[in-house]
Short mmCIF file of C-alpha atoms and ligand atoms in Angstrom, two decimals:
data_model
loop_
_atom_site.label_atom_id
_atom_site.label_comp_id
_atom_site.label_asym_id
_atom_site.label_seq_id
_atom_site.Cartn_x
_atom_site.Cartn_y
_atom_site.Cartn_z
CA MET L 1 68.02 -19.03 48.70
CA GLY L 2 70.64 -17.16 50.71
CA ILE L 3 72.19 -14.10 49.03
CA LEU L 4 75.96 -13.75 49.05
CA ASN L 5 77.03 -10.52 47.34
CA LEU L 6 80.78 -10.48 46.67
CA THR L 7 80.58 -6.81 45.77
CA PRO L 8 81.72 -3.50 47.23
CA ASP L 9 78.47 -1.74 46.27
CA SER L 10 75.39 -3.95 46.71
CA PHE L 11 72.54 -1.93 48.17
CA SER L 12 72.28 -3.72 51.51
CA ASP L 13 75.35 -5.90 52.10
CA GLY L 14 77.93 -4.28 49.80
CA GLY L 15 81.51 -4.66 51.01
CA GLN L 16 80.75 -7.18 53.76
CA TRP L 17 81.87 -10.29 51.87
CA LEU L 18 84.58 -8.93 49.56
CA ASP L 19 87.21 -10.94 51.42
CA PRO L 20 86.78 -14.57 50.21
CA SER L 21 87.28 -16.06 53.68
CA ALA L 22 84.54 -13.80 55.10
CA ALA L 23 82.27 -14.78 52.20
CA ILE L 24 82.91 -18.49 52.72
CA ALA L 25 82.17 -18.17 56.46
CA ALA L 26 78.96 -16.26 55.68
CA ALA L 27 77.93 -19.01 53.25
CA HIS L 28 78.42 -21.73 55.88
CA ARG L 29 76.46 -19.64 58.38
CA MET L 30 73.54 -19.35 55.94
CA ILE L 31 73.60 -23.10 55.33
CA ASP L 32 73.56 -23.72 59.11
CA GLU L 33 70.62 -21.34 59.36
CA GLY L 34 68.66 -23.40 56.83
CA ALA L 35 69.45 -22.09 53.35
CA ASP L 36 68.61 -24.70 50.68
CA LEU L 37 70.72 -22.97 48.05
CA LEU L 38 73.02 -19.96 47.76
CA ASP L 39 73.12 -17.19 45.16
CA LEU L 40 76.59 -15.73 44.61
CA GLY L 41 76.76 -12.35 42.88
CA ALA L 42 79.82 -10.31 41.98
CA GLU L 43 78.18 -7.39 40.19
CA SER L 44 75.58 -5.19 41.86
CA THR L 45 72.44 -4.61 39.80
CA ARG L 46 70.98 -1.99 42.11
CA PRO L 47 69.63 1.07 40.25
CA GLY L 48 72.58 3.12 38.97
CA ALA L 49 75.24 0.47 39.76
CA ALA L 50 78.48 0.43 37.77
CA VAL L 51 79.16 -2.38 35.28
CA VAL L 52 81.95 -4.74 36.45
CA PRO L 53 84.45 -6.10 33.86
CA VAL L 54 84.41 -9.88 33.25
CA GLU L 55 87.86 -10.42 34.79
CA ALA L 56 86.97 -8.58 38.00
CA GLU L 57 83.67 -10.45 38.32
CA LEU L 58 85.45 -13.79 37.90
CA ASP L 59 88.24 -12.83 40.32
CA ARG L 60 85.60 -12.27 43.00
CA LEU L 61 83.65 -15.46 42.21
CA GLN L 62 86.36 -18.06 41.61
CA PRO L 63 87.87 -18.53 45.12
CA VAL L 64 84.46 -18.58 46.77
CA LEU L 65 82.90 -20.98 44.28
CA LYS L 66 85.87 -23.34 44.52
CA ALA L 67 85.74 -23.34 48.31
CA LEU L 68 81.99 -23.92 48.40
CA ARG L 69 81.79 -26.65 45.76
CA GLU L 70 81.38 -29.34 48.40
CA CYS L 71 79.26 -27.26 50.80
CA GLY L 72 76.21 -29.50 50.46
CA VAL L 73 73.74 -27.09 48.84
CA PRO L 74 73.38 -26.07 45.20
CA LEU L 75 75.23 -22.90 44.14
CA SER L 76 73.61 -20.33 41.91
CA VAL L 77 75.59 -17.53 40.28
CA ASP L 78 73.89 -14.20 39.65
CA THR L 79 75.47 -12.94 36.42
CA ARG L 80 74.41 -11.47 33.10
CA LYS L 81 77.68 -12.09 31.25
CA PRO L 82 77.98 -15.19 29.02
CA GLU L 83 81.76 -15.40 29.64
CA VAL L 84 81.16 -15.50 33.38
CA MET L 85 78.36 -18.06 32.94
CA ARG L 86 80.67 -20.41 31.02
CA ALA L 87 83.50 -20.06 33.53
CA VAL L 88 81.36 -20.66 36.62
CA ILE L 89 79.63 -23.64 35.00
CA ASP L 90 83.11 -25.14 34.51
CA LEU L 91 83.77 -24.47 38.20
CA GLY L 92 80.67 -26.43 39.22
CA ALA L 93 77.85 -23.87 39.52
CA ASP L 94 74.41 -25.53 39.64
CA MET L 95 72.31 -22.59 38.48
CA ILE L 96 72.68 -19.38 36.50
CA ASN L 97 70.54 -16.50 37.70
CA ASP L 98 70.44 -13.97 34.86
CA VAL L 99 68.76 -10.66 35.68
CA GLU L 100 68.59 -10.04 31.92
CA GLY L 101 66.57 -13.23 31.54
CA PHE L 102 68.79 -14.88 28.93
CA ALA L 103 67.89 -12.16 26.43
CA SER L 104 71.01 -12.75 24.32
CA VAL L 105 71.85 -15.72 22.12
CA GLU L 106 75.28 -15.76 23.80
CA ALA L 107 73.70 -16.27 27.22
CA ILE L 108 71.53 -19.11 25.89
CA ASN L 109 74.57 -20.70 24.23
CA ALA L 110 76.53 -20.42 27.47
CA VAL L 111 74.05 -22.55 29.43
CA ARG L 112 72.93 -24.86 26.61
CA PRO L 113 75.72 -27.49 26.73
CA SER L 114 75.45 -27.84 30.52
CA SER L 115 72.76 -29.16 32.86
CA VAL L 116 72.51 -26.05 35.08
CA ALA L 117 69.19 -24.62 36.19
CA CYS L 118 68.33 -21.24 34.68
CA CYS L 119 66.53 -18.43 36.47
CA VAL L 120 64.90 -16.16 33.89
CA MET L 121 64.30 -12.77 35.49
CA HIS L 122 62.31 -9.90 34.03
CA MET L 123 63.88 -6.45 33.93
CA GLN L 124 62.59 -3.42 32.05
CA GLY L 125 65.54 -1.33 30.82
CA GLU L 126 69.06 -1.37 32.29
CA PRO L 127 70.15 -1.09 35.94
CA GLN L 128 71.67 2.34 35.20
CA SER L 129 68.30 3.84 34.24
CA MET L 130 65.55 1.29 34.91
CA GLN L 131 63.86 3.18 37.76
CA GLN L 132 63.56 6.49 35.90
CA ALA L 133 60.12 5.98 34.35
CA PRO L 134 58.98 2.35 34.12
CA VAL L 135 55.82 2.01 32.01
CA TYR L 136 53.61 -1.02 31.29
CA GLU L 137 50.32 -1.38 29.47
CA HIS L 138 49.26 -4.12 31.88
CA VAL L 139 52.13 -5.07 34.15
CA ILE L 140 51.18 -8.69 34.87
CA GLN L 141 50.40 -9.54 31.24
CA ASP L 142 53.45 -7.64 29.94
CA VAL L 143 55.87 -9.37 32.34
CA LYS L 144 54.23 -12.72 31.68
CA ASN L 145 54.58 -12.27 27.90
CA ILE L 146 58.28 -11.39 28.10
CA LEU L 147 58.99 -14.30 30.45
CA ALA L 148 57.09 -16.66 28.12
CA GLN L 149 59.11 -15.45 25.09
CA ARG L 150 62.37 -15.96 26.96
CA THR L 151 61.51 -19.40 28.36
CA GLU L 152 60.24 -20.55 24.95
CA ARG L 153 63.56 -19.50 23.36
CA LEU L 154 65.47 -21.44 26.01
CA GLN L 155 63.32 -24.50 25.38
CA SER L 156 63.70 -24.19 21.58
CA ALA L 157 67.46 -24.19 22.19
CA GLY L 158 67.09 -27.57 23.90
CA ILE L 159 66.90 -26.53 27.54
CA ASP L 160 64.26 -28.65 29.23
CA ALA L 161 61.45 -26.89 31.15
CA SER L 162 62.52 -28.80 34.27
CA ARG L 163 65.69 -26.63 34.32
CA ILE L 164 63.85 -23.29 34.18
CA LEU L 165 62.59 -20.94 36.91
CA ILE L 166 60.99 -17.54 36.31
CA ASP L 167 61.18 -14.32 38.33
CA PRO L 168 59.18 -11.11 37.77
CA GLY L 169 62.18 -9.07 38.97
CA ILE L 170 60.83 -7.02 41.88
CA GLY L 171 62.33 -3.50 41.66
CA PHE L 172 63.86 -3.99 38.21
CA GLY L 173 62.15 -1.27 36.15
CA LYS L 174 59.01 -1.23 38.30
CA THR L 175 57.15 1.28 40.44
CA LEU L 176 55.80 0.35 43.86
CA ASP L 177 52.37 -0.35 42.34
CA HIS L 178 53.91 -2.59 39.66
CA ASN L 179 55.78 -4.55 42.35
CA LEU L 180 52.65 -4.95 44.48
CA SER L 181 50.53 -6.15 41.54
CA LEU L 182 53.16 -8.69 40.53
CA LEU L 183 53.55 -10.02 44.07
CA ALA L 184 49.78 -10.41 44.41
CA HIS L 185 49.43 -12.30 41.11
CA LEU L 186 52.48 -14.57 40.99
CA ASP L 187 50.34 -17.59 40.19
CA GLU L 188 49.38 -15.97 36.84
CA LEU L 189 52.94 -15.58 35.59
CA SER L 190 53.38 -18.92 33.82
CA ASP L 191 50.93 -20.97 31.74
CA GLN L 192 53.40 -23.84 32.00
CA GLY L 193 53.46 -23.71 35.79
CA LEU L 194 57.19 -22.96 35.88
CA PRO L 195 58.44 -22.43 39.46
CA VAL L 196 58.61 -18.78 40.52
CA LEU L 197 61.61 -17.32 42.33
CA ILE L 198 61.09 -14.04 44.16
CA GLY L 199 63.56 -11.50 45.52
CA VAL L 200 62.11 -8.80 47.72
CA SER L 201 64.50 -8.89 50.69
CA ARG L 202 65.32 -5.37 52.02
CA LYS L 203 64.35 -3.80 48.69
CA SER L 204 63.26 -0.19 48.25
CA MET L 205 59.57 -1.19 48.00
CA ILE L 206 59.83 -2.27 51.66
CA GLY L 207 61.39 1.10 52.46
CA ALA L 208 58.67 2.93 50.52
CA LEU L 209 55.91 1.15 52.46
CA THR L 210 57.46 1.29 55.94
CA GLY L 211 59.69 4.35 55.81
CA ARG L 212 62.58 2.18 57.09
CA SER L 213 66.23 2.35 56.03
CA VAL L 214 67.86 -0.71 54.42
CA ASP L 215 69.14 -2.09 57.75
CA ALA L 216 65.67 -2.00 59.35
CA ARG L 217 63.58 -3.76 56.71
CA LEU L 218 63.54 -7.32 58.08
CA ALA L 219 59.92 -7.34 59.34
CA GLY L 220 58.67 -5.82 56.09
CA SER L 221 60.75 -8.25 54.04
CA LEU L 222 59.34 -11.23 55.93
CA ALA L 223 55.77 -10.04 55.35
CA ALA L 224 56.41 -9.63 51.62
CA MET L 225 58.15 -13.01 51.48
CA LEU L 226 55.21 -14.82 53.12
CA ALA L 227 52.71 -13.05 50.85
CA ALA L 228 54.81 -14.15 47.86
CA VAL L 229 54.90 -17.75 49.04
CA ARG L 230 51.14 -17.72 49.56
CA ALA L 231 50.74 -16.36 46.01
CA GLY L 232 52.83 -19.21 44.62
CA ALA L 233 56.56 -18.41 44.98
CA ARG L 234 58.64 -21.58 45.25
CA VAL L 235 62.07 -20.05 45.92
CA VAL L 236 62.68 -16.94 48.02
CA ARG L 237 65.94 -15.02 47.61
CA VAL L 238 66.81 -13.50 51.00
CA HIS L 239 69.59 -11.88 53.02
CA ASP L 240 68.23 -13.00 56.43
CA VAL L 241 68.11 -16.78 56.26
CA ALA L 242 67.43 -17.64 59.93
CA ALA L 243 64.52 -15.21 60.25
CA THR L 244 63.08 -16.33 56.90
CA ARG L 245 63.31 -19.97 57.94
CA ASP L 246 61.46 -19.23 61.22
CA ALA L 247 58.74 -17.25 59.46
CA LEU L 248 58.25 -20.04 56.90
CA THR L 249 58.18 -22.74 59.61
CA VAL L 250 55.43 -21.01 61.58
CA TRP L 251 53.43 -19.98 58.53
CA SER L 252 53.52 -23.43 56.93
CA ALA L 253 52.50 -25.15 60.17
CA ILE L 254 49.38 -22.98 60.22
CA GLU L 255 48.74 -23.63 56.52
CA ARG L 256 48.95 -27.39 57.10
CA ALA L 257 46.40 -27.16 59.93
CA ALA L 258 43.91 -25.18 57.83
N1 HH2 O 1 67.53 -8.96 43.00
C1 HH2 O 1 68.80 -8.50 43.06
C2 HH2 O 1 69.84 -9.19 42.42
N2 HH2 O 1 69.59 -10.34 41.75
N3 HH2 O 1 68.08 -12.00 41.03
C3 HH2 O 1 66.83 -12.48 40.97
N4 HH2 O 1 66.57 -13.63 40.31
N5 HH2 O 1 65.78 -11.84 41.57
C4 HH2 O 1 65.96 -10.67 42.24
O1 HH2 O 1 64.95 -10.09 42.74
C5 HH2 O 1 67.27 -10.12 42.33
C6 HH2 O 1 68.33 -10.84 41.69
C7 HH2 O 1 69.10 -7.25 43.81
O2 HH2 O 1 69.35 -7.50 45.14
P1 HH2 O 1 70.82 -7.69 45.80
O3 HH2 O 1 71.56 -8.81 45.16
O4 HH2 O 1 70.65 -7.82 47.26
O5 HH2 O 1 71.54 -6.31 45.54
P2 HH2 O 1 72.58 -5.83 44.45
O6 HH2 O 1 71.99 -6.03 43.10
O7 HH2 O 1 72.80 -4.38 44.79
O8 HH2 O 1 73.84 -6.66 44.60
#
């Protein structure tokens, strides 16, 4: 899953794709490099990020979504606002990626009448404050329980399990140790065997482990990505599609020979 942030302030690629024609070109480049789907986001959720009004979020998304409708890969939209969900579904989005994990009835109602896939992500707290003091009794069990509650509510609302992915939300209200435990135990996150999506690309946990700045975290991101795939991740959300594709090609050839 290639990341396309249509934002001025995303932590690693903020401002690069604000111009729709640059964003559309970047999307085609990621598809050429082997992306199987794209995730379009118009509001940064990095720690401390400002909330973007609905109109501004839609103004950023609409031209890019319209231009990419026929691009040949499914389009996910990373949003936590029900109004934005409804509008992008009307524009042909294939998946809604909600970092609030469809916590609100409004979010559930926004996806219910459609056939879009739903990525249910776990976040403790709010982006403005989530990294201040995240606390869990037992991080894997706690995240698993919240994800199970959320996915059960979606299913009770009539959304089939085949439409649902889960994501432990690396860096969303988690310390380095929480992130590492979750990455090592991805296979334990769902009793139903729901597919796991993981986003670790260039994140601060890579910086904490390697001491590298955001623009020098590719090697660390690839290592985390492969570890996540080995632990059961089915979709990896990444900025560097070509390098990720190469790493996966080599790693899976070795796995097949084992
Ligand atoms: N991470 C980010 C945003 N959305 N969605 C899912 N499902 N999983 C993630 O791990 C995830 C996500 C944060 O990364 P990025 O989009 O690169 O930055 P920003 O939030 O600053 O735009």
